[in-house]
Backbone as ProteinMPNN parsed JSONL, in Angstrom:
{"seq_chain_A": "MNKTVAKMYKPNIVKFALNIWPPFWGAGIKILYISEDFRNVKIRLKLRWWNKNANRTQYGGSIFSLTDPVYALMLMGILGERYFVWDKEASINFIKRGNTDLHAEFLISQDVLDDIIEKTAGGEKSFPEFMIFVKDTHGQVVSEVQRKLYVRKKPKYRDSED", "coords_chain_A": {"N_chain_A": [[10.221, -8.802, 8.036], [10.099, -9.966, 11.31], [9.657, -13.002, 13.327], [8.2, -12.416, 15.679], [6.866, -9.996, 15.094], [5.404, -10.937, 12.916], [3.562, -12.646, 14.118], [1.888, -10.852, 15.382], [0.891, -9.413, 13.325], [-1.85, -8.532, 12.157], [-4.895, -7.733, 10.398], [-6.619, -5.862, 11.811], [-4.908, -4.777, 13.718], [-2.879, -3.657, 12.152], [-4.407, -1.756, 10.779], [-5.249, -0.084, 12.923], [-2.714, 0.809, 13.847], [-1.707, 2.191, 11.588], [-3.617, 4.2, 11.373], [-3.09, 5.804, 13.563], [-0.557, 6.56, 13.083], [1.705, 9.149, 12.764], [2.503, 10.354, 10.124], [0.343, 9.571, 8.452], [-1.978, 10.274, 9.929], [-1.567, 13.04, 10.33], [-1.662, 13.929, 7.706], [-4.261, 13.565, 7.064], [-5.091, 11.095, 6.266], [-6.855, 8.068, 6.318], [-7.25, 4.691, 7.125], [-9.809, 2.796, 6.022], [-10.68, 0.198, 5.671], [-9.463, -3.108, 5.903], [-9.151, -6.197, 4.501], [-9.559, -9.509, 5.867], [-7.731, -11.257, 4.733], [-5.777, -9.611, 3.791], [-5.925, -8.796, 1.127], [-7.412, -6.718, 0.157], [-7.742, -3.281, 0.523], [-9.054, -0.224, 1.706], [-8.919, 3.281, 1.551], [-9.15, 6.64, 2.788], [-8.596, 10.057, 2.029], [-8.926, 12.823, 3.742], [-10.141, 16.058, 3.046], [-8.756, 18.776, 4.409], [-8.168, 21.922, 6.084], [-5.458, 22.109, 6.641], [-4.192, 20.408, 4.867], [-4.386, 21.405, 2.36], [-3.289, 22.786, -0.745], [-1.692, 25.681, -2.294], [-3.639, 26.338, -4.114], [-5.945, 25.689, -2.896], [-6.763, 23.043, -2.985], [-6.414, 19.428, -2.718], [-3.286, 18.629, -1.35], [-0.56, 17.563, -3.242], [1.505, 15.956, -2.223], [0.272, 14.674, -0.091], [-1.595, 13.129, -1.454], [0.119, 11.397, -2.807], [1.353, 10.198, -0.59], [-0.759, 8.776, 0.481], [-0.772, 6.412, -0.903], [1.591, 5.221, -0.249], [2.839, 3.102, 1.735], [1.164, 0.972, 1.296], [0.715, -1.313, -0.585], [3.076, -2.755, -0.087], [2.774, -3.341, 2.655], [0.466, -4.894, 2.532], [1.375, -7.137, 1.056], [3.282, -8.049, 2.861], [1.61, -8.92, 4.897], [0.278, -10.984, 3.587], [2.302, -12.719, 2.556], [3.966, -13.102, 4.727], [6.533, -13.853, 7.193], [8.523, -15.043, 5.66], [9.479, -13.629, 3.519], [11.204, -10.817, 2.062], [9.929, -7.609, 1.663], [9.684, -4.637, -0.035], [9.038, -1.225, -0.938], [9.964, -0.182, -4.15], [9.989, 1.648, -6.365], [8.131, 4.521, -7.509], [5.593, 6.458, -9.17], [3.651, 9.347, -9.99], [0.742, 10.529, -11.587], [-0.883, 13.388, -11.974], [-4.157, 14.071, -12.605], [-6.553, 15.571, -12.4], [-7.718, 18.309, -10.364], [-7.994, 17.815, -6.848], [-10.608, 18.464, -5.107], [-12.256, 17.52, -3.133], [-12.866, 15.087, -0.507], [-10.695, 12.275, -0.927], [-10.444, 8.962, -2.314], [-9.108, 5.639, -2.287], [-8.665, 2.357, -3.539], [-7.133, -0.732, -2.945], [-6.051, -3.677, -4.393], [-5.1, -7.1, -4.461], [-4.633, -9.709, -6.563], [-5.137, -13.287, -6.941], [-3.69, -14.272, -9.091], [-1.537, -12.465, -9.272], [-0.273, -12.985, -6.824], [0.4, -15.719, -7.183], [2.236, -15.458, -9.283], [4.29, -13.966, -8.042], [5.106, -15.774, -6.024], [5.942, -17.96, -7.574], [8.063, -16.794, -9.065], [9.879, -16.167, -7.05], [10.632, -18.469, -5.745], [13.136, -19.851, -5.787], [14.813, -17.974, -4.751], [15.028, -15.828, -6.401], [14.404, -12.432, -7.456], [11.38, -10.525, -7.413], [9.438, -8.097, -9.063], [6.729, -6.824, -8.694], [4.163, -4.781, -10.138], [1.84, -2.174, -9.525], [-1.15, -0.31, -10.108], [-2.736, 2.469, -8.851], [-5.795, 4.07, -8.617], [-6.706, 7.091, -7.653], [-9.554, 8.544, -6.424], [-12.13, 11.095, -6.481], [-14.965, 12.202, -4.445], [-17.007, 11.936, -6.229], [-16.38, 9.869, -7.813], [-14.599, 10.349, -9.832], [-11.442, 10.08, -11.413], [-8.637, 11.371, -9.919], [-5.906, 11.15, -9.654], [-3.312, 8.963, -10.877], [-1.4, 6.458, -9.563], [1.565, 4.78, -9.848], [3.122, 1.944, -8.594], [6.003, 0.115, -7.84], [7.221, -2.837, -6.472], [9.664, -4.586, -4.484], [10.268, -7.923, -4.053], [11.405, -10.717, -2.351], [12.308, -13.986, -1.467], [13.428, -14.887, 1.755], [16.776, -15.991, 2.515], [16.923, -18.422, 4.122], [14.548, -19.678, 3.547], [14.443, -20.347, 0.913], [14.146, -22.496, -1.984], [16.211, -25.307, -2.131], [18.928, -26.222, -4.298], [19.699, -28.834, -4.477]], "CA_chain_A": [[9.394, -8.932, 9.217], [10.563, -11.085, 12.121], [8.589, -13.894, 13.793], [7.37, -11.738, 16.688], [6.0, -9.068, 14.377], [4.509, -11.743, 12.078], [2.475, -13.171, 14.962], [0.987, -9.747, 15.732], [0.535, -8.722, 12.09], [-3.246, -8.826, 11.849], [-5.503, -6.561, 9.756], [-7.133, -4.837, 12.742], [-3.759, -4.135, 14.372], [-2.243, -2.819, 11.124], [-5.318, -0.625, 10.561], [-5.133, 0.81, 14.075], [-1.373, 1.407, 13.868], [-1.589, 3.181, 10.51], [-4.506, 5.334, 11.624], [-2.482, 6.7, 14.566], [0.795, 6.866, 12.614], [1.704, 10.595, 12.481], [2.449, 10.785, 8.717], [-1.009, 9.39, 7.917], [-2.928, 11.072, 10.719], [-1.344, 14.453, 10.045], [-2.032, 14.234, 6.327], [-5.7, 13.366, 6.89], [-5.275, 9.778, 5.657], [-7.458, 7.096, 7.231], [-7.534, 3.356, 6.615], [-11.213, 2.489, 6.279], [-10.958, -1.238, 5.624], [-8.453, -4.088, 5.49], [-9.771, -7.521, 4.529], [-8.888, -10.484, 6.74], [-6.629, -11.897, 4.0], [-4.897, -8.523, 3.344], [-5.967, -8.626, -0.329], [-8.211, -5.551, -0.188], [-7.625, -2.169, 1.471], [-9.71, 1.006, 1.276], [-8.353, 4.417, 2.278], [-9.698, 7.969, 2.485], [-7.8, 11.248, 2.314], [-9.865, 13.885, 4.091], [-9.714, 17.408, 2.673], [-8.75, 19.632, 5.596], [-7.495, 23.19, 5.815], [-4.005, 21.985, 6.754], [-3.575, 19.628, 3.791], [-4.671, 22.045, 1.073], [-2.16, 23.489, -1.347], [-1.931, 27.106, -2.545], [-4.85, 26.457, -4.927], [-7.054, 25.267, -2.022], [-7.141, 21.667, -3.305], [-5.587, 18.44, -2.021], [-1.832, 18.708, -1.513], [-0.067, 16.413, -3.997], [2.296, 15.07, -1.368], [-0.662, 13.842, 0.675], [-2.152, 12.151, -2.39], [1.165, 10.397, -3.017], [1.529, 9.481, 0.681], [-1.901, 7.883, 0.668], [-0.48, 5.125, -1.543], [2.986, 4.859, 0.011], [3.279, 1.788, 2.198], [0.017, 0.071, 1.331], [0.928, -2.615, -1.224], [4.133, -3.475, 0.641], [2.194, -3.875, 3.896], [-0.451, -5.966, 2.155], [2.162, -8.325, 0.723], [3.882, -8.547, 4.102], [0.557, -9.657, 5.584], [-0.056, -12.194, 2.825], [3.454, -13.607, 2.405], [4.503, -13.39, 6.055], [7.928, -13.667, 7.583], [9.451, -15.731, 4.759], [9.832, -12.76, 2.396], [11.516, -9.395, 2.149], [9.035, -6.821, 0.804], [9.963, -3.208, 0.054], [8.717, -0.373, -2.074], [11.157, 0.04, -4.96], [9.863, 2.929, -7.059], [6.751, 4.972, -7.692], [5.381, 7.702, -9.915], [2.273, 9.831, -9.893], [0.225, 11.34, -12.674], [-2.005, 14.191, -11.506], [-5.084, 14.192, -13.72], [-7.406, 16.737, -12.151], [-7.573, 18.784, -8.988], [-8.75, 17.112, -5.824], [-11.239, 19.456, -4.234], [-13.129, 16.821, -2.186], [-12.16, 13.947, 0.069], [-10.261, 11.34, -1.965], [-10.519, 7.556, -1.923], [-8.343, 4.694, -3.098], [-8.834, 0.947, -3.193], [-5.955, -1.521, -3.276], [-6.422, -5.082, -4.546], [-4.07, -8.041, -4.908], [-5.305, -10.9, -7.082], [-4.452, -14.572, -6.799], [-2.716, -14.381, -10.188], [-0.348, -11.697, -8.882], [0.394, -13.75, -5.761], [0.99, -16.923, -7.783], [3.396, -15.022, -10.05], [5.345, -13.609, -7.079], [5.575, -17.0, -5.369], [6.672, -18.735, -8.577], [9.311, -16.115, -9.428], [10.8, -16.039, -5.915], [10.805, -19.772, -5.087], [14.546, -20.211, -5.649], [15.589, -16.84, -4.268], [15.032, -14.741, -7.37], [13.651, -11.231, -7.083], [10.183, -10.21, -8.178], [9.142, -6.665, -9.03], [5.338, -6.612, -9.105], [3.747, -3.391, -10.314], [0.438, -1.922, -9.235], [-1.655, 1.015, -10.446], [-3.795, 2.904, -7.946], [-6.579, 5.185, -9.131], [-7.222, 7.892, -6.548], [-10.795, 9.142, -6.933], [-12.837, 12.035, -5.623], [-16.225, 11.667, -3.924], [-17.905, 11.721, -7.365], [-15.871, 8.723, -8.563], [-13.711, 10.809, -10.903], [-10.035, 9.832, -11.137], [-7.86, 12.582, -9.653], [-4.518, 10.821, -9.97], [-2.92, 7.57, -11.054], [-0.11, 6.251, -8.913], [2.187, 3.502, -10.187], [4.053, 1.488, -7.553], [6.755, -1.118, -8.094], [7.749, -3.387, -5.235], [10.748, -5.567, -4.495], [9.89, -9.07, -3.226], [12.379, -11.803, -2.452], [12.244, -14.944, -0.364], [14.616, -14.837, 2.609], [17.662, -17.118, 2.198], [16.648, -19.698, 4.807], [13.294, -20.254, 3.066], [14.541, -20.6, -0.525], [14.292, -23.879, -2.404], [17.618, -25.673, -2.355], [19.171, -26.757, -5.632], [20.359, -30.153, -4.315]], "C_chain_A": [[9.915, -10.145, 10.004], [9.371, -11.882, 12.66], [7.664, -13.229, 14.794], [6.384, -10.799, 16.023], [4.981, -9.847, 13.546], [3.324, -12.274, 12.879], [1.449, -12.095, 15.3], [0.436, -9.042, 14.496], [-0.841, -9.169, 11.619], [-3.887, -7.569, 11.264], [-5.972, -5.479, 10.722], [-6.001, -4.095, 13.449], [-3.046, -3.202, 13.383], [-3.095, -1.575, 10.866], [-5.206, 0.392, 11.694], [-3.797, 1.548, 14.06], [-1.219, 2.473, 12.784], [-2.466, 4.403, 10.762], [-3.997, 6.271, 12.722], [-1.048, 7.082, 14.201], [0.827, 8.329, 12.185], [1.713, 11.001, 11.008], [1.063, 10.62, 8.083], [-1.993, 10.312, 8.629], [-2.793, 12.551, 10.373], [-1.753, 14.859, 8.642], [-3.535, 14.104, 6.086], [-6.043, 12.036, 6.242], [-5.832, 8.815, 6.699], [-7.69, 5.779, 6.498], [-8.972, 3.04, 7.0], [-11.466, 0.996, 6.415], [-9.714, -1.999, 5.216], [-9.116, -5.449, 5.599], [-8.935, -8.473, 5.39], [-7.698, -11.151, 6.062], [-5.633, -10.881, 3.424], [-4.946, -8.265, 1.834], [-6.761, -7.397, -0.78], [-8.082, -4.512, 0.912], [-8.324, -0.96, 0.859], [-9.251, 2.141, 2.179], [-9.048, 5.703, 1.84], [-8.671, 9.034, 2.86], [-8.784, 12.389, 2.504], [-9.297, 15.223, 3.637], [-9.879, 18.302, 3.895], [-7.985, 20.903, 5.28], [-5.979, 23.042, 5.837], [-3.376, 21.099, 5.679], [-3.986, 20.145, 2.408], [-3.406, 22.726, 0.561], [-2.53, 24.955, -1.588], [-3.188, 27.353, -3.373], [-6.103, 25.993, -4.176], [-7.603, 23.887, -2.386], [-6.188, 20.719, -2.578], [-4.105, 18.622, -2.378], [-1.333, 17.429, -2.178], [0.745, 15.439, -3.175], [1.418, 14.166, -0.525], [-1.294, 12.773, -0.209], [-1.145, 11.028, -2.612], [1.364, 9.547, -1.754], [0.421, 8.474, 0.933], [-1.627, 6.495, 0.104], [0.832, 4.496, -1.067], [3.231, 3.458, 0.555], [2.278, 0.676, 1.932], [0.278, -1.283, 0.67], [2.028, -3.417, -0.537], [3.572, -4.098, 1.924], [1.212, -5.0, 3.621], [0.32, -7.25, 1.864], [2.858, -8.905, 1.953], [2.852, -9.374, 4.881], [0.211, -10.966, 4.905], [1.099, -13.192, 2.84], [4.113, -13.962, 3.737], [5.998, -13.223, 6.18], [8.944, -14.277, 6.633], [10.002, -14.834, 3.646], [10.288, -11.381, 2.851], [10.531, -8.691, 1.211], [9.344, -5.35, 1.049], [9.351, -2.49, -1.141], [10.016, -0.134, -2.829], [11.102, 1.382, -5.69], [8.385, 3.254, -7.245], [6.734, 6.236, -8.532], [3.908, 8.071, -9.815], [1.945, 10.696, -11.102], [-0.998, 12.077, -12.135], [-2.912, 14.476, -12.696], [-6.002, 15.393, -13.568], [-7.27, 17.131, -10.691], [-8.474, 17.987, -8.045], [-9.367, 18.119, -4.868], [-12.325, 18.854, -3.338], [-12.259, 15.828, -1.411], [-11.8, 13.007, -1.079], [-10.26, 9.92, -1.415], [-9.652, 6.718, -2.849], [-8.619, 3.286, -2.592], [-7.648, 0.178, -3.752], [-6.363, -2.988, -3.305], [-5.219, -5.894, -4.991], [-4.781, -9.329, -5.307], [-4.484, -12.162, -6.819], [-3.406, -14.754, -7.882], [-1.419, -13.641, -9.854], [0.43, -12.455, -7.811], [1.082, -14.99, -6.319], [2.261, -16.574, -8.55], [4.569, -14.686, -9.129], [5.948, -14.867, -6.469], [6.4, -17.845, -6.328], [8.036, -18.113, -8.874], [10.336, -16.111, -8.297], [11.157, -17.372, -5.248], [12.267, -20.133, -4.838], [15.426, -19.07, -5.175], [15.665, -15.682, -5.236], [14.191, -13.582, -6.847], [12.414, -11.118, -7.97], [9.898, -8.724, -7.999], [7.702, -6.416, -9.494], [5.003, -5.127, -9.164], [2.241, -3.274, -10.129], [0.087, -0.494, -9.658], [-2.812, 1.318, -9.505], [-4.476, 4.113, -8.571], [-7.197, 5.899, -7.938], [-8.401, 8.686, -7.092], [-11.387, 10.124, -5.938], [-14.178, 11.436, -5.182], [-17.259, 11.43, -5.029], [-17.457, 10.542, -8.228], [-14.964, 9.087, -9.717], [-12.25, 10.572, -10.495], [-9.298, 11.17, -11.05], [-6.389, 12.347, -9.974], [-4.363, 9.324, -10.137], [-1.538, 7.435, -10.425], [0.372, 4.845, -9.264], [3.174, 3.161, -9.092], [4.696, 0.186, -7.982], [7.361, -1.561, -6.778], [8.91, -4.339, -5.506], [10.3, -6.683, -3.558], [10.919, -10.17, -3.452], [12.24, -12.701, -1.237], [13.538, -14.851, 0.433], [15.45, -16.102, 2.394], [17.288, -18.439, 2.87], [15.371, -20.379, 4.347], [13.328, -20.587, 1.564], [14.666, -22.097, -0.808], [15.775, -24.169, -2.634], [17.741, -26.295, -3.731], [19.878, -28.102, -5.554], [19.801, -31.158, -5.266]], "O_chain_A": [[10.143, -11.212, 9.434], [8.219, -11.488, 12.475], [6.455, -13.458, 14.76], [5.197, -10.805, 16.35], [3.816, -9.457, 13.479], [2.207, -12.34, 12.368], [0.27, -12.396, 15.484], [-0.409, -8.155, 14.621], [-0.971, -10.069, 10.789], [-3.473, -6.457, 11.593], [-5.744, -4.295, 10.475], [-6.13, -2.907, 13.746], [-2.658, -2.09, 13.742], [-2.565, -0.47, 10.748], [-5.082, 1.591, 11.446], [-3.752, 2.765, 14.239], [-0.662, 3.541, 13.038], [-2.093, 5.52, 10.402], [-4.434, 7.42, 12.799], [-0.401, 7.839, 14.925], [0.046, 8.722, 11.318], [0.986, 11.928, 10.649], [0.657, 11.444, 7.264], [-2.749, 11.042, 7.988], [-3.792, 13.234, 10.15], [-2.146, 16.003, 8.412], [-4.029, 14.488, 5.026], [-7.147, 11.857, 5.728], [-5.339, 8.754, 7.825], [-8.25, 5.751, 5.402], [-9.309, 3.022, 8.183], [-12.343, 0.569, 7.167], [-8.996, -1.595, 4.302], [-9.593, -5.822, 6.67], [-7.744, -8.248, 5.605], [-6.756, -11.567, 6.736], [-4.746, -11.252, 2.654], [-4.073, -7.57, 1.314], [-6.779, -7.073, -1.967], [-8.283, -4.812, 2.089], [-8.209, -0.699, -0.339], [-9.197, 1.999, 3.4], [-9.475, 5.843, 0.693], [-7.975, 8.924, 3.869], [-9.398, 12.863, 1.547], [-8.11, 15.492, 3.821], [-10.993, 18.552, 4.355], [-7.232, 20.95, 4.307], [-5.28, 23.768, 5.13], [-2.151, 21.038, 5.58], [-3.939, 19.414, 1.419], [-2.568, 23.18, 1.339], [-3.576, 25.412, -1.127], [-3.745, 28.451, -3.342], [-7.187, 25.915, -4.754], [-8.771, 23.593, -2.128], [-5.261, 21.165, -1.902], [-3.736, 18.749, -3.546], [-1.65, 16.33, -1.723], [0.685, 14.23, -3.399], [1.775, 13.016, -0.268], [-1.506, 11.644, 0.232], [-1.506, 9.852, -2.606], [1.524, 8.33, -1.838], [0.654, 7.428, 1.539], [-2.188, 5.509, 0.581], [1.148, 3.366, -1.439], [3.822, 2.658, -0.171], [2.527, -0.468, 2.314], [0.078, -2.314, 1.312], [1.918, -4.637, -0.419], [3.866, -5.252, 2.237], [1.133, -5.957, 4.39], [-0.033, -8.32, 2.36], [3.004, -10.122, 2.068], [3.19, -10.408, 5.457], [-0.113, -11.949, 5.571], [0.896, -14.377, 3.105], [4.749, -15.009, 3.856], [6.64, -12.543, 5.38], [10.14, -14.039, 6.797], [10.899, -15.245, 2.911], [9.835, -10.851, 3.866], [10.327, -9.139, 0.083], [9.277, -4.869, 2.18], [9.17, -3.072, -2.21], [11.058, 0.093, -2.214], [12.054, 2.161, -5.639], [7.517, 2.386, -7.15], [7.714, 6.978, -8.601], [3.046, 7.223, -9.587], [2.767, 11.485, -11.568], [-2.03, 11.461, -11.869], [-2.473, 15.062, -13.686], [-6.199, 16.149, -14.519], [-6.76, 16.359, -9.878], [-9.565, 17.553, -8.413], [-8.716, 18.572, -3.926], [-13.2, 19.566, -2.845], [-11.052, 15.745, -1.64], [-12.509, 12.947, -2.084], [-10.098, 9.702, -0.214], [-9.48, 7.034, -4.026], [-8.782, 3.053, -1.394], [-7.215, 0.407, -4.881], [-6.956, -3.487, -2.348], [-4.414, -5.433, -5.8], [-5.448, -9.96, -4.487], [-3.293, -12.097, -6.514], [-2.346, -15.327, -7.629], [-0.328, -14.142, -10.126], [1.654, -12.556, -7.886], [2.224, -15.28, -5.963], [3.251, -17.303, -8.48], [5.706, -15.072, -9.4], [7.169, -15.005, -6.407], [7.437, -18.387, -5.946], [9.045, -18.816, -8.928], [11.538, -16.058, -8.556], [11.914, -17.387, -4.277], [12.598, -20.668, -3.78], [16.652, -19.182, -5.194], [16.29, -14.663, -4.941], [13.384, -13.733, -5.929], [12.409, -11.558, -9.12], [10.092, -8.167, -6.918], [7.486, -5.857, -10.569], [5.485, -4.328, -8.361], [1.476, -4.154, -10.524], [0.917, 0.411, -9.578], [-3.748, 0.528, -9.376], [-3.817, 5.059, -9.001], [-8.102, 5.374, -7.291], [-8.278, 9.406, -8.084], [-11.184, 10.015, -4.729], [-14.485, 10.29, -5.512], [-18.282, 10.789, -4.786], [-18.074, 10.247, -9.251], [-14.593, 8.218, -10.507], [-11.874, 10.839, -9.353], [-9.332, 11.982, -11.975], [-5.709, 13.229, -10.499], [-5.151, 8.529, -9.624], [-0.627, 8.207, -10.724], [-0.315, 3.855, -9.014], [3.981, 4.004, -8.701], [4.016, -0.736, -8.434], [7.947, -0.757, -6.053], [9.095, -4.822, -6.623], [9.984, -6.426, -2.396], [11.258, -10.507, -4.587], [12.075, -12.224, -0.114], [14.621, -14.747, -0.144], [14.897, -17.168, 2.121], [17.338, -19.483, 2.221], [15.122, -21.53, 4.706], [12.333, -21.06, 1.016], [15.206, -22.859, -0.006], [16.491, -23.379, -3.249], [16.772, -26.832, -4.267], [20.592, -28.472, -6.486], [20.233, -32.311, -5.271]]}, "name": "protein", "num_of_chains": 1, "seq": "MNKTVAKMYKPNIVKFALNIWPPFWGAGIKILYISEDFRNVKIRLKLRWWNKNANRTQYGGSIFSLTDPVYALMLMGILGERYFVWDKEASINFIKRGNTDLHAEFLISQDVLDDIIEKTAGGEKSFPEFMIFVKDTHGQVVSEVQRKLYVRKKPKYRDSED"}
């Protein structure tokens, strides 16, 4: 993220941008909440006729997409322009069919942030992992999505070894 983007990177702007972003909008994904400190995000995946699969339940690709950029965007908001943040890998475990709207909550704790900051201080890479539990409207887990990120401090912000 460059300095210009960092200045405009606010929760309400990110929420608005993601809610009109075609991959989210078309899939029925809506950002419901982003905390002011970017440490908590809540998302809903609406069950619509166009995002149902052949079994008339939530399309798995939409469930996976619901989790796609979220932790990376959260860390970008928290860490700011001094860090590179990318999704590195992900996997999904489908547990039961999603035949209602689905919800997911994303949280980043202070311990996770402290670990990332400590590991990346001298330019090292950090690969934090997160588990997202996608739930139906009854609170039942429909899928578990594991996400691993790549985080590294940009060269000009790394601690020097002088």
